[in-house]
XYZ file of C-alpha atoms in Angstrom:
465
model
C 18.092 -16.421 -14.015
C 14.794 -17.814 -13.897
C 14.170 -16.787 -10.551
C 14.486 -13.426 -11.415
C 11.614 -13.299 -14.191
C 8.714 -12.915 -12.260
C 9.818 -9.445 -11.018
C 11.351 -7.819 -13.865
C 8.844 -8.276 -15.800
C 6.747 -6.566 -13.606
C 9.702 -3.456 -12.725
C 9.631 -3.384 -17.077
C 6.086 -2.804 -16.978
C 6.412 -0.160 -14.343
C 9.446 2.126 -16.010
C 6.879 1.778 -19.841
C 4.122 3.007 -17.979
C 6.235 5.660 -15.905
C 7.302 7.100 -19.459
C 3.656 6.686 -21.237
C 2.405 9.002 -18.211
C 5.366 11.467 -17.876
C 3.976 13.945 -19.931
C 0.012 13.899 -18.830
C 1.306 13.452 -15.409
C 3.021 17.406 -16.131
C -0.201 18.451 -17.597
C -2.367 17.417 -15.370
C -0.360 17.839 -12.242
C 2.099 20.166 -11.928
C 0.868 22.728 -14.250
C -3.041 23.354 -12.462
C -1.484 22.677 -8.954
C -3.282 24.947 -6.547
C -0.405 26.002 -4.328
C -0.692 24.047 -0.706
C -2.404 25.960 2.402
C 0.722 26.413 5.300
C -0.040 23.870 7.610
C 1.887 24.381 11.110
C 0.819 21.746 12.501
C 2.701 18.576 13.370
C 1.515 14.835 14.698
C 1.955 12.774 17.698
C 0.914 9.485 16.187
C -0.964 6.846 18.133
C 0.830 4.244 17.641
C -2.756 2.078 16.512
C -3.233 3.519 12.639
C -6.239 2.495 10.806
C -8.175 3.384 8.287
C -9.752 7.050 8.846
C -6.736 7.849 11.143
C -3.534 6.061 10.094
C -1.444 7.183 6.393
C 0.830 3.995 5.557
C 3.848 5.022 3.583
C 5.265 2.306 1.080
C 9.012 2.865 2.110
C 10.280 1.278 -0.865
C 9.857 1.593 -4.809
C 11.017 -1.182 -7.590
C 15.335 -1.315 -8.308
C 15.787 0.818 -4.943
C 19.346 1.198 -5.138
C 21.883 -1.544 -3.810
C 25.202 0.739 -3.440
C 24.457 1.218 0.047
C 22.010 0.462 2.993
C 18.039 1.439 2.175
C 17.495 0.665 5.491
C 19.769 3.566 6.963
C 17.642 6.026 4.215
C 14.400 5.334 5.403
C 15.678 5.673 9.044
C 17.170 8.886 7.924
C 13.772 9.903 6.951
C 11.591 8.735 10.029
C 11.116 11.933 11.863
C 10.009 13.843 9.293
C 7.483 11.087 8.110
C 6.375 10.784 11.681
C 5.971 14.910 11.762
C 3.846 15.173 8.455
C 1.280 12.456 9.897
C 2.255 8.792 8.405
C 1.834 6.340 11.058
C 3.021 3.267 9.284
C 6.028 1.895 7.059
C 5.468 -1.086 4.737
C 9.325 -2.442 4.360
C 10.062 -4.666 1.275
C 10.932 -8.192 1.834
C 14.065 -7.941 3.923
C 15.676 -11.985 3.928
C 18.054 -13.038 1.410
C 16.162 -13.825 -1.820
C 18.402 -16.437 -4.315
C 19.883 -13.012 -6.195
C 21.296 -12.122 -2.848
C 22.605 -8.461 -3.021
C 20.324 -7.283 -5.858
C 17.560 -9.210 -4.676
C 14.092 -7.177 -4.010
C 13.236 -10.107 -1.611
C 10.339 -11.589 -3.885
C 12.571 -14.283 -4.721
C 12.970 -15.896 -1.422
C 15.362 -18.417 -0.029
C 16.301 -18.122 3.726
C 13.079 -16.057 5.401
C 15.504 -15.793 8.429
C 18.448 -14.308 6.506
C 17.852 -10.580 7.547
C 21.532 -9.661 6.078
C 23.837 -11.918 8.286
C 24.775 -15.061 6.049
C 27.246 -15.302 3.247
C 25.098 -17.615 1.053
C 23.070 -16.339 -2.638
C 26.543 -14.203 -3.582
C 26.561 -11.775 -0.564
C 26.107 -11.798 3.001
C 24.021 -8.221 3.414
C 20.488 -8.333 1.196
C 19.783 -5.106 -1.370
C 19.097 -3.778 1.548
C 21.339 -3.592 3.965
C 22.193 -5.448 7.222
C 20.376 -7.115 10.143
C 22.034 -4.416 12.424
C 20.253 -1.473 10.261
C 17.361 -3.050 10.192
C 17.035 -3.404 13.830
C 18.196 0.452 14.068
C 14.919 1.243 11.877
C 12.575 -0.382 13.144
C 13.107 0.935 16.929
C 13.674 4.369 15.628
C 9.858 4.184 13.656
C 8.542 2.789 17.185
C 10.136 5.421 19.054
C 8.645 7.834 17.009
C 5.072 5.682 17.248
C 5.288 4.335 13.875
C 4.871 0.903 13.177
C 5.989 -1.372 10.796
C 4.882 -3.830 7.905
C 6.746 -6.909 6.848
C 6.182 -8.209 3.042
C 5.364 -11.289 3.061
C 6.192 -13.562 0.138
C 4.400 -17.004 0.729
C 3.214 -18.717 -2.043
C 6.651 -19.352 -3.751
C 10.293 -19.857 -2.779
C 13.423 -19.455 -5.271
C 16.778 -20.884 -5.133
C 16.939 -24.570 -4.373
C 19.248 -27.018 -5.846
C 18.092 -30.146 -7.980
C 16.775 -33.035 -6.446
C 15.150 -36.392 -7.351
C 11.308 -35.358 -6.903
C 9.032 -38.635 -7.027
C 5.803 -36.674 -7.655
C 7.344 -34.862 -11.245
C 9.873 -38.135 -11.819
C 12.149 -35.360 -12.758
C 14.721 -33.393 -11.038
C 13.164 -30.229 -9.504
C 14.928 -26.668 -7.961
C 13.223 -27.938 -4.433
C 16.071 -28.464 -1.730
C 16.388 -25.695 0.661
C 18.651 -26.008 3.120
C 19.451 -22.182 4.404
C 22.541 -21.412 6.289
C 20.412 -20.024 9.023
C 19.226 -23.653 9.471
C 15.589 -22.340 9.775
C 12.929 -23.680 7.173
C 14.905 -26.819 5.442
C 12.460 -27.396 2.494
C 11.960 -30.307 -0.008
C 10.028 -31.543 -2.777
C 7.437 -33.006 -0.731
C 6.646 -29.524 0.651
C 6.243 -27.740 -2.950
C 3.568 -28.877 -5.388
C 3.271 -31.609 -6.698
C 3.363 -33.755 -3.545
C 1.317 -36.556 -1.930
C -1.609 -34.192 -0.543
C -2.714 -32.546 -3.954
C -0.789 -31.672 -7.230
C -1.316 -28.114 -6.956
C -3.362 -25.257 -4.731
C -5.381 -21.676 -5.800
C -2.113 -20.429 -7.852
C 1.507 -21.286 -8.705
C 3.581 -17.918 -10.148
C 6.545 -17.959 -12.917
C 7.555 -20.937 -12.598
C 8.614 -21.076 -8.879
C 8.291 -24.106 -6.539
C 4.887 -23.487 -5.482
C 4.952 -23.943 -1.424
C 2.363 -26.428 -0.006
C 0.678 -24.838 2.877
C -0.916 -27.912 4.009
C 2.056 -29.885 4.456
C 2.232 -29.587 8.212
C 6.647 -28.606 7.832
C 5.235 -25.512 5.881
C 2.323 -24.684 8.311
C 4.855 -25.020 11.399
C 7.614 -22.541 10.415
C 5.004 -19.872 8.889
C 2.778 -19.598 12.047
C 1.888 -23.020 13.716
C 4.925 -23.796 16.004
C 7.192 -21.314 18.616
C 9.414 -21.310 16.068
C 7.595 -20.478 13.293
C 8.110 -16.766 10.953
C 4.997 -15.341 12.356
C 6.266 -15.211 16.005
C 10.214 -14.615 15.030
C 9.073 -11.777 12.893
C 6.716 -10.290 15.716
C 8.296 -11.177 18.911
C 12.701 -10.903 17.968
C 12.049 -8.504 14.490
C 9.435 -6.591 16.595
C 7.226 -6.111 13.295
C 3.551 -4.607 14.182
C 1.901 -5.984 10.743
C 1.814 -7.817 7.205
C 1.647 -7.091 3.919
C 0.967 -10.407 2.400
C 1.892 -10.809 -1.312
C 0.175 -12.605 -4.631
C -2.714 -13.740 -2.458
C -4.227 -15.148 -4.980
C -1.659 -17.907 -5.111
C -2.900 -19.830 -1.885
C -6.040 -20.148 0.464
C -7.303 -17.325 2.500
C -7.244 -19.457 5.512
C -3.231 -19.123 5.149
C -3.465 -15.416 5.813
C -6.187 -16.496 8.816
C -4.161 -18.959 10.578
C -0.826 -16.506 10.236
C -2.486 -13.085 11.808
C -4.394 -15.484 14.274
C -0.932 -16.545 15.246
C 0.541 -13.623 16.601
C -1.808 -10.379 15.343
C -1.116 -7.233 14.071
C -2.076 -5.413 10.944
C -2.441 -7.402 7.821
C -2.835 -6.127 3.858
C -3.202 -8.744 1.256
C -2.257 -8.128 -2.396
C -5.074 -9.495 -4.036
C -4.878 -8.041 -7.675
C -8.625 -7.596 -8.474
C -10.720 -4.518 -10.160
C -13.633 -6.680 -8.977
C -14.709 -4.817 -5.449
C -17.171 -7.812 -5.012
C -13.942 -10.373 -5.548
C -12.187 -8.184 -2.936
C -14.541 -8.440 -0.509
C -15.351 -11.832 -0.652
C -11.168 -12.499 -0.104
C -11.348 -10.457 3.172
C -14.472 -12.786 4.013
C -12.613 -15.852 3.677
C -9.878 -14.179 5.651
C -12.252 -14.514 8.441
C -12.116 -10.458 8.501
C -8.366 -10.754 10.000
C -7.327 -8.891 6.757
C -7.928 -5.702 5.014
C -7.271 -6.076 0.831
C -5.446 -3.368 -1.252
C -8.477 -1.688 -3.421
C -7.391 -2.116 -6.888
C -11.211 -1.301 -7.451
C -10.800 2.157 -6.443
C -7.484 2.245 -8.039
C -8.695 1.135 -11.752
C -11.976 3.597 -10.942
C -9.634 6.824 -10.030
C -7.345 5.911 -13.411
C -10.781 5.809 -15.392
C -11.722 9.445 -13.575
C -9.017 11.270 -13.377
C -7.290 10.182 -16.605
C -10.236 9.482 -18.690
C -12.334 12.802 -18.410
C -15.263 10.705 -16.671
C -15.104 12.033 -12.992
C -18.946 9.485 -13.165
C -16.319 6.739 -13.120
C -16.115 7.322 -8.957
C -19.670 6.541 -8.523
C -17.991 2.616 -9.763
C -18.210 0.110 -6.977
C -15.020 0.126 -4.589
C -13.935 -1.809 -1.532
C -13.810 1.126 0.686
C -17.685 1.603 -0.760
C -18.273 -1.738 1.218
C -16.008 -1.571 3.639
C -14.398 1.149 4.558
C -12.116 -0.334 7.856
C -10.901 -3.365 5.172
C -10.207 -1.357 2.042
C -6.033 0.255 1.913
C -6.468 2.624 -1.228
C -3.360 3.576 -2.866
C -2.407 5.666 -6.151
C 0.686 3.851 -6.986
C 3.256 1.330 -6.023
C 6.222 -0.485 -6.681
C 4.447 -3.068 -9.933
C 1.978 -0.359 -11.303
C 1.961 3.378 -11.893
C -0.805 4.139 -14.468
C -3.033 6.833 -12.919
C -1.487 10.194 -14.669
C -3.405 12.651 -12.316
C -1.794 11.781 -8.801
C -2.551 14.915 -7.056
C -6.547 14.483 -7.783
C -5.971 10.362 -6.681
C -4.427 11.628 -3.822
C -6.864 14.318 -2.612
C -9.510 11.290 -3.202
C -7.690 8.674 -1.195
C -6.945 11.467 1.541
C -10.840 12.391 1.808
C -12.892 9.301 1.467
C -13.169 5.690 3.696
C -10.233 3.696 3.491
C -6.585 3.338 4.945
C -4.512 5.731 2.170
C -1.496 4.430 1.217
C 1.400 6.842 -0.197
C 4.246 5.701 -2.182
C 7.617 6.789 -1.618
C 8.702 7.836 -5.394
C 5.658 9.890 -5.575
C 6.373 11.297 -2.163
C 10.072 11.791 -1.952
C 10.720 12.140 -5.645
C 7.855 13.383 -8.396
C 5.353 15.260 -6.473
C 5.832 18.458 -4.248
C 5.894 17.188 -0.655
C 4.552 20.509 0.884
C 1.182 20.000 -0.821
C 1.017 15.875 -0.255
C 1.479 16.680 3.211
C -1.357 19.117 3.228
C -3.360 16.426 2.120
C -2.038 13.800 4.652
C -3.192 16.509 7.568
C -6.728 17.117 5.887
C -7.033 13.323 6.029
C -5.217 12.967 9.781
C -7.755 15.918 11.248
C -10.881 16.668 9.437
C -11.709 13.743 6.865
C -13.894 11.378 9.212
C -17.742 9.827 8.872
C -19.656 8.265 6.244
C -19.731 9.408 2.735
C -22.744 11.011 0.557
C -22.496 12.365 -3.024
C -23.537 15.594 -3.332
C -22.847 16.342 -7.390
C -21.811 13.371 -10.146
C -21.317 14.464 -13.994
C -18.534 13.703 -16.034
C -16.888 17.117 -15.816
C -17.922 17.658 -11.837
C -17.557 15.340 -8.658
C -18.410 16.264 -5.004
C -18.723 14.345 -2.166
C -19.237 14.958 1.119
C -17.588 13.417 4.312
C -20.260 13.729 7.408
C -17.721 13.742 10.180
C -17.323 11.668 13.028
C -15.677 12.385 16.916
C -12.742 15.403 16.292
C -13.563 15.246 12.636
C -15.516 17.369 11.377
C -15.906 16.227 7.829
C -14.999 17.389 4.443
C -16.408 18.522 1.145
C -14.529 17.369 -1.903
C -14.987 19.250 -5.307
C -13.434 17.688 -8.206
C -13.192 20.057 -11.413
C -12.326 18.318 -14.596
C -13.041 21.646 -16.732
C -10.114 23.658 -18.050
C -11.912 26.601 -16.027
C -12.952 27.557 -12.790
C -16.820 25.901 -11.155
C -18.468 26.586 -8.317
C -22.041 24.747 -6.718
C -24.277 25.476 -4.332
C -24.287 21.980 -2.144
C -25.569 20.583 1.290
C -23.043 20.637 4.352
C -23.715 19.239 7.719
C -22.853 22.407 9.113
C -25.451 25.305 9.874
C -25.196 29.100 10.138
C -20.806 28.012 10.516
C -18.078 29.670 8.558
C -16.125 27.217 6.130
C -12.736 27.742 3.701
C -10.796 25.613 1.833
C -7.894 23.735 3.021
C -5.239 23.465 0.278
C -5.196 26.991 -0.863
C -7.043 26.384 -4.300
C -9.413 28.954 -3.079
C -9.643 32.345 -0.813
C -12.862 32.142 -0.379
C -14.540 32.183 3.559
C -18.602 31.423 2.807
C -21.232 31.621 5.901
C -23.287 28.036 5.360
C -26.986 28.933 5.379
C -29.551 27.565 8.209
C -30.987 24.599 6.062
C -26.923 23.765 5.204
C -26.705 25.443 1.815
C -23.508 26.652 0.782
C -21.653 27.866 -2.323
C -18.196 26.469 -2.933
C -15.919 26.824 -6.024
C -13.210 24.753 -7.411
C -10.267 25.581 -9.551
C -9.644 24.287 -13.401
C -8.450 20.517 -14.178
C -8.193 20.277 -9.733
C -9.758 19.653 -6.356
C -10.957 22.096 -3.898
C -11.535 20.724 -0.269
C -13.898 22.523 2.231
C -14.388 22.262 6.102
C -15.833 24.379 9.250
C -12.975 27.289 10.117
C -10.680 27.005 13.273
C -8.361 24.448 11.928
């Protein structure tokens, strides 16, 4: 029971907020929704997605059902992901956490249990078996999408009681896993005889040691350590690494140094300063979620203050380390998700979309309009054309193919329009989601008129697209 604390508290959070927001998110969203420009076009991904290229789709949400396989749904929906432009999949956890079968894998026991061991109450986890798993993953690479493990390092759940010398109790801190992979002991958790305790222990769980040199070979020191079973046999392309705060930075180093790929780390911080200074310590081998940009949008969009996006944001620092996101499976308090969206979708940063909001709440014709503005016009450096509390407008100055964007939010109940700077002289623009019919001739020196519609965005580029 105790094991399962930590994340339903966090799913009870989630549904309170969900039900707070219901009714501004029908307001705001659904009722001004400019209706989505026909796009035609469809992607052949790279393979390589980054920020400025690459949409990363969280293919999970909090309580995904357990009455069958999760992994055979998100295979189901692969090629039509891979068609509206996302070129990455962050999985949950997928090894047998200590609730087995109704696990969310943030309790974990056996990191090499991918579904095949009758131990924890079940053999298969919440979310399926090893078998679909394996069928997912090569389906997403054949279709040039890679793949995301979570990684939950900092605590482990499930032991039985032992004598521990360091507490001179009995502690929940002998793991022996039926995979016979990662035995675990009280010498490995904190308290032990290195240091009583590192950056961050959560709810209770034994807190995992990374300098005990048993911990540091099966996460990414030794041939058979996680990091090269989860790359090399799992064929994962990246991490997700989760409660970062909880241990050092040079954890995170040491594991992508070990085998590569893509790595996220979940450190929950409003502070863009704190955020940066955790990829620094990552030696740059990590980009951060920006929970700056996500507590600045809330304060926008929600708060009738569109000044609030002139706030300090990791993508405002660095753009190639920053993963913005409007919502995921712990927190869902920004009301006005289509606005969010068409911000994460036009400025620096690798977007992230979550599935609920996706696949369930918001109209999927009209996110994927803003997935293909991001995929094929949204590239370059930033400048702010227009900041007041009812008006925002940025500018994106292009860069290779892209050609650059120009953002207008409205926050009025009624339609705006301002004359603004492009980069582009004596060219035809329009706008790209349909908000507006309007086709304006840009003037020599780069003056143009644009509009934008009530409580909404309006996004403008050069014609031919």
């Amino acid at each position: 029971m105790k094991r399962q604390f930590y994340r339903l508290g966090r799913a009870s959070i989630f549904l309170a907020l969900l039900l707070t927001f219901s009714q501004c998110k029908k307001s705001a969203v659904t009722e001004n929704a400019p209706a989505a420009a026909k796009i035609s076009k469809t992607f052949v991904n790279d393979a390589t997605p980054g920020p400025g290229g690459g949409v990363l789709m969280q293919a999970f949400y909090w309580n995904t059902p357990n009455t069958s396989s999760w992994w055979q749904n998100v295979n189901s929906k692969i090629a039509a992901w891979d068609a509206a432009g996302i070129s990455a999949i962050w999985l949950p956890p997928a090894t047998k956490g200590q609730s087995g079968g109704s696990s969310m894998g943030y309790d974990p026991y056996d990191y090499f249990d991918f579904g095949t061991y009758n131990q924890m109450g079940s053999t298969t986890t919440r979310f399926g078996n090893l078998a679909d798993l394996n069928t997912l993953i090569s389906n997403a690479h054949t279709h040039n999408i890679q793949v995301y493990a979570d990684m939950v390092l900092n605590h482990c759940s499930g032991g039985t009681l032992e004598a521990n010398p360091y507490t001179g109790t009995n502690t929940y801190t002998k793991f022996t896993p039926l995979s016979g992979q990662f035995n675990r002991s009280y010498s490995d958790f904190h308290p032990n005889n290195i240091h009583a305790s590192d950056e961050g222990s959560f709810g209770g769980f034994p807190d995992l040691c990374h300098a005990q040199a048993n911990v540091s070979n099966w996460i990414y020191n030794a041939s058979y350590s996680m990091s090269r079973y989860y790359k090399n046999t799992m064929h994962y392309d990246g991490w997700r690494f989760d409660y970062v705060k909880g241990f050092g930075a040079w954890v995170v180093q040491n594991y992508v140094n070990s085998v590569g790929g893509f790595a996220v780390g979940e450190d929950w911080d409003g502070n863009a300063a704190n955020l940066q200074s955790w990829v620094n310590a990552t030696g740059g081998t990590s980009s951060a979620f920006d929970f700056a940009c996500f507590y600045a949008m809330h304060s926008a969009f929600d708060s009738n203050d569109l000044t609030h996006l002139n706030d300090d944001m990791l993508w405002k620092r660095n753009g190639a380390k920053s993963v913005t996101f409007v919502s995921n499976h712990d927190t869902d308090i920004i009301g006005n998700k289509y606005s969010a969206y068409a911000y994460i979708m036009t400025h620096e940063g690798y977007p992230c979309v979550f599935y609920s909001d996706y696949e369930q709440w918001l109209d999927k014709g009209r996110m994927n309009n803003l997935i293909w503005i991001h995929r094929t016009l949204a590239g370059g450096t930033t400048t702010n054309l227009y900041s007041a509390s009812d008006q925002y407008i940025d500018r994106r100055n292009g860069y290779g193919a892209a050609p650059g964007v120009i953002v207008y939010f409205n926050g009025t109940g009624y339609w705006q329009q301002q004359w603004v700077t492009s980069n582009w002289a004596n060219r035809q623009i329009k706008e790209y989601t349909g908000a507006s019919g309007w086709v304006q001739t840009v003037a020599a020196d780069g003056r143009v008129l644009i509009q934008a519609p009530p409580n909404s965005y309006s996004i403008w580029s050069v014609t031919g697209y």
